GROMACS .gro file of C-alpha atoms in nm:
model
  180
    1MET     CA    1  -0.035  -0.847  -2.502
    2THR     CA    2  -0.291  -0.746  -2.249
    3THR     CA    3  -0.335  -1.028  -1.988
    4PRO     CA    4  -0.394  -0.989  -1.629
    5SER     CA    5  -0.084  -0.956  -1.430
    6ASN     CA    6   0.012  -1.159  -1.119
    7GLY     CA    7   0.215  -0.862  -1.041
    8ARG     CA    8   0.552  -1.008  -1.092
    9SER     CA    9   0.792  -0.877  -1.336
   10LEU     CA   10   1.023  -1.062  -1.581
   11CYS     CA   11   1.304  -0.917  -1.762
   12ILE     CA   12   1.412  -1.096  -2.087
   13VAL     CA   13   1.747  -1.036  -2.199
   14VAL     CA   14   1.770  -1.121  -2.564
   15CYS     CA   15   2.111  -1.189  -2.755
   16GLY     CA   16   2.190  -1.176  -3.136
   17ALA     CA   17   2.141  -1.556  -3.207
   18GLY     CA   18   1.909  -1.742  -3.466
   19PRO     CA   19   1.605  -1.761  -3.250
   20ALA     CA   20   1.603  -1.383  -3.152
   21PRO     CA   21   1.356  -1.270  -3.398
   22ASN     CA   22   1.103  -1.519  -3.239
   23ILE     CA   23   1.152  -1.360  -2.885
   24GLY     CA   24   0.787  -1.247  -2.926
   25ASN     CA   25   0.685  -1.605  -2.863
   26LEU     CA   26   0.859  -1.589  -2.512
   27MET     CA   27   0.723  -1.255  -2.431
   28ALA     CA   28   0.348  -1.391  -2.524
   29LEU     CA   29   0.395  -1.701  -2.335
   30ALA     CA   30   0.507  -1.484  -2.027
   31ALA     CA   31   0.217  -1.250  -2.055
   32GLU     CA   32  -0.018  -1.561  -2.080
   33ARG     CA   33   0.130  -1.659  -1.729
   34GLY     CA   34   0.068  -1.296  -1.599
   35TRP     CA   35   0.416  -1.166  -1.610
   36ILE     CA   36   0.475  -0.811  -1.668
   37VAL     CA   37   0.760  -0.830  -1.922
   38ASN     CA   38   1.060  -0.599  -1.976
   39LEU     CA   39   1.281  -0.664  -2.273
   40VAL     CA   40   1.655  -0.572  -2.290
   41ALA     CA   41   1.840  -0.631  -2.608
   42THR     CA   42   2.223  -0.696  -2.626
   43PRO     CA   43   2.386  -0.455  -2.927
   44SER     CA   44   2.412  -0.768  -3.164
   45ALA     CA   45   2.044  -0.858  -3.084
   46LEU     CA   46   1.907  -0.527  -3.244
   47GLY     CA   47   2.008  -0.659  -3.587
   48PHE     CA   48   1.797  -0.959  -3.539
   49LEU     CA   49   1.492  -0.773  -3.428
   50ASP     CA   50   1.208  -0.574  -3.556
   51VAL     CA   51   1.177  -0.339  -3.266
   52ALA     CA   52   0.899  -0.141  -3.393
   53ALA     CA   53   0.688  -0.448  -3.444
   54LEU     CA   54   0.772  -0.606  -3.095
   55GLU     CA   55   0.682  -0.265  -2.921
   56GLY     CA   56   0.369  -0.232  -3.120
   57THR     CA   57   0.226  -0.571  -3.085
   58SER     CA   58   0.331  -0.615  -2.717
   59GLY     CA   59   0.335  -0.256  -2.568
   60VAL     CA   60   0.675  -0.331  -2.435
   61GLU     CA   61   0.966  -0.110  -2.492
   62VAL     CA   62   1.265  -0.262  -2.615
   63ARG     CA   63   1.555  -0.145  -2.408
   64SER     CA   64   1.927  -0.147  -2.522
   65GLY     CA   65   2.150   0.145  -2.371
   66TYR     CA   66   2.198   0.319  -2.068
   67GLY     CA   67   2.073   0.645  -2.208
   68GLN     CA   68   1.729   0.558  -2.257
   69ARG     CA   69   1.465   0.712  -2.054
   70ALA     CA   70   1.207   0.415  -1.986
   71SER     CA   71   0.900   0.383  -1.810
   72GLY     CA   72   0.820   0.100  -1.567
   73PRO     CA   73   1.068  -0.053  -1.324
   74ARG     CA   74   1.422  -0.099  -1.346
   75PRO     CA   75   1.491  -0.424  -1.551
   76SER     CA   76   1.760  -0.540  -1.311
   77ALA     CA   77   1.494  -0.522  -1.020
   78SER     CA   78   1.251  -0.771  -1.176
   79ASP     CA   79   1.128  -1.072  -0.991
   80ALA     CA   80   1.273  -1.322  -1.242
   81LEU     CA   81   1.536  -1.297  -1.522
   82ILE     CA   82   1.561  -1.488  -1.856
   83VAL     CA   83   1.860  -1.466  -2.092
   84ALA     CA   84   1.739  -1.616  -2.426
   85PRO     CA   85   1.863  -1.695  -2.678
   86ALA     CA   86   2.189  -1.662  -2.491
   87THR     CA   87   2.515  -1.649  -2.710
   88TYR     CA   88   2.849  -1.799  -2.615
   89ASN     CA   89   2.983  -1.443  -2.590
   90THR     CA   90   2.731  -1.331  -2.344
   91ILE     CA   91   2.755  -1.642  -2.135
   92ASN     CA   92   3.129  -1.600  -2.112
   93LYS     CA   93   3.102  -1.249  -2.036
   94LEU     CA   94   2.834  -1.298  -1.773
   95ALA     CA   95   3.033  -1.549  -1.588
   96ALA     CA   96   3.338  -1.363  -1.610
   97GLY     CA   97   3.179  -1.039  -1.459
   98ILE     CA   98   3.212  -0.825  -1.765
   99ASN     CA   99   2.967  -0.552  -1.815
  100ASP     CA  100   3.041  -0.389  -2.127
  101ASN     CA  101   2.697  -0.335  -2.253
  102TYR     CA  102   2.359  -0.245  -2.076
  103ALA     CA  103   2.231  -0.598  -2.122
  104LEU     CA  104   2.518  -0.753  -1.948
  105SER     CA  105   2.501  -0.485  -1.668
  106VAL     CA  106   2.111  -0.567  -1.628
  107ALA     CA  107   2.162  -0.938  -1.614
  108SER     CA  108   2.488  -0.925  -1.387
  109GLU     CA  109   2.295  -0.684  -1.140
  110ALA     CA  110   1.996  -0.914  -1.132
  111ILE     CA  111   2.215  -1.233  -1.052
  112GLY     CA  112   2.393  -1.026  -0.793
  113ARG     CA  113   2.069  -0.966  -0.640
  114GLY     CA  114   1.973  -1.333  -0.610
  115THR     CA  115   1.692  -1.299  -0.883
  116SER     CA  116   1.550  -1.624  -0.994
  117THR     CA  117   1.762  -1.652  -1.350
  118ALA     CA  118   1.755  -1.897  -1.634
  119ILE     CA  119   1.977  -1.881  -1.925
  120LEU     CA  120   1.869  -2.071  -2.261
  121PRO     CA  121   2.172  -2.089  -2.479
  122PHE     CA  122   2.182  -2.110  -2.836
  123VAL     CA  123   2.540  -2.244  -2.920
  124ASN     CA  124   2.720  -2.482  -3.145
  125SER     CA  125   2.866  -2.797  -2.993
  126ALA     CA  126   3.205  -2.698  -3.100
  127LEU     CA  127   3.176  -2.386  -2.895
  128ALA     CA  128   3.001  -2.559  -2.612
  129ALA     CA  129   3.294  -2.792  -2.576
  130ARG     CA  130   3.555  -2.531  -2.524
  131HIS     CA  131   3.681  -2.502  -2.158
  132PRO     CA  132   3.595  -2.128  -2.113
  133PHE     CA  133   3.235  -2.228  -2.194
  134VAL     CA  134   3.225  -2.531  -1.959
  135ARG     CA  135   3.382  -2.314  -1.688
  136ALA     CA  136   3.117  -2.010  -1.742
  137VAL     CA  137   2.820  -2.251  -1.720
  138LYS     CA  138   2.957  -2.409  -1.400
  139SER     CA  139   3.040  -2.059  -1.253
  140LEU     CA  140   2.686  -1.936  -1.338
  141ARG     CA  141   2.528  -2.258  -1.190
  142ASP     CA  142   2.744  -2.220  -0.872
  143GLU     CA  143   2.582  -1.889  -0.853
  144GLY     CA  144   2.229  -2.029  -0.861
  145VAL     CA  145   2.151  -1.956  -1.202
  146ASP     CA  146   1.967  -2.235  -1.404
  147VAL     CA  147   2.161  -2.257  -1.737
  148LEU     CA  148   1.946  -2.486  -1.959
  149ILE     CA  149   2.194  -2.694  -2.145
  150GLY     CA  150   2.307  -3.056  -2.150
  151ASP     CA  151   2.175  -3.327  -1.895
  152GLY     CA  152   1.866  -3.386  -2.089
  153ARG     CA  153   1.781  -3.014  -2.151
  154TRP     CA  154   1.851  -2.817  -2.443
  155GLU     CA  155   2.147  -2.944  -2.650
  156PRO     CA  156   2.405  -2.775  -2.873
  157HIS     CA  157   2.361  -2.818  -3.222
  158PRO     CA  158   2.636  -2.928  -3.456
  159PRO     CA  159   2.837  -2.626  -3.627
  160GLY     CA  160   2.651  -2.487  -3.932
  161ALA     CA  161   2.318  -2.638  -3.828
  162GLY     CA  162   2.170  -2.376  -3.606
  163GLY     CA  163   1.893  -2.287  -3.873
  164GLN     CA  164   1.757  -2.618  -3.814
  165MET     CA  165   1.712  -2.578  -3.453
  166ILE     CA  166   1.542  -2.250  -3.443
  167ALA     CA  167   1.178  -2.383  -3.483
  168GLY     CA  168   1.217  -2.596  -3.203
  169PHE     CA  169   1.394  -2.372  -2.971
  170PRO     CA  170   1.232  -2.435  -2.635
  171TRP     CA  171   1.116  -2.088  -2.498
  172VAL     CA  172   0.887  -2.254  -2.258
  173ALA     CA  173   1.157  -2.437  -2.062
  174ALA     CA  174   1.300  -2.119  -1.962
  175LEU     CA  175   0.975  -1.964  -1.849
  176GLU     CA  176   0.903  -2.309  -1.650
  177SER     CA  177   1.270  -2.267  -1.486
  178ILE     CA  178   1.179  -1.941  -1.345
  179SER     CA  179   0.816  -2.001  -1.255
  180PRO     CA  180   0.750  -2.079  -0.892
   0.00000   0.00000   0.00000
């Protein structure tokens, strides 16, 4: 992914959900638009990713833990943040301020810095209807986070139907949300 950079850095936090193996699509779209990309994976996301392939094709290191020595800027100091696909668990923890893994810490700090942030959930309609999730989405929106769900945006899928929604996952919508 060698593309001229606009000098702006984007941190992508990938969670363990159906579209996660396709995170390279978002990385490629971002690189085409001149973003310098950092990739941070939740512990659950690692099981969905071919880390060696991602690093080999993109030249971007996949970070997942505090102890990793990494080159480049601190992910939470990026100019923009995308969390995608964002899980029910990650969204609820992020809104509650729970930082029990590196990815949540990076996202929480970025939001606290006022970083332009988009969250693209991949949750089913039963989970999305739960009061804790509805409150979490509202709380994150109250902090200025663009949570791309409902209101004509990405819609939760019926329980058990997530596999049918992976191909149409709107990576570009998250990128457009953080683009000036």
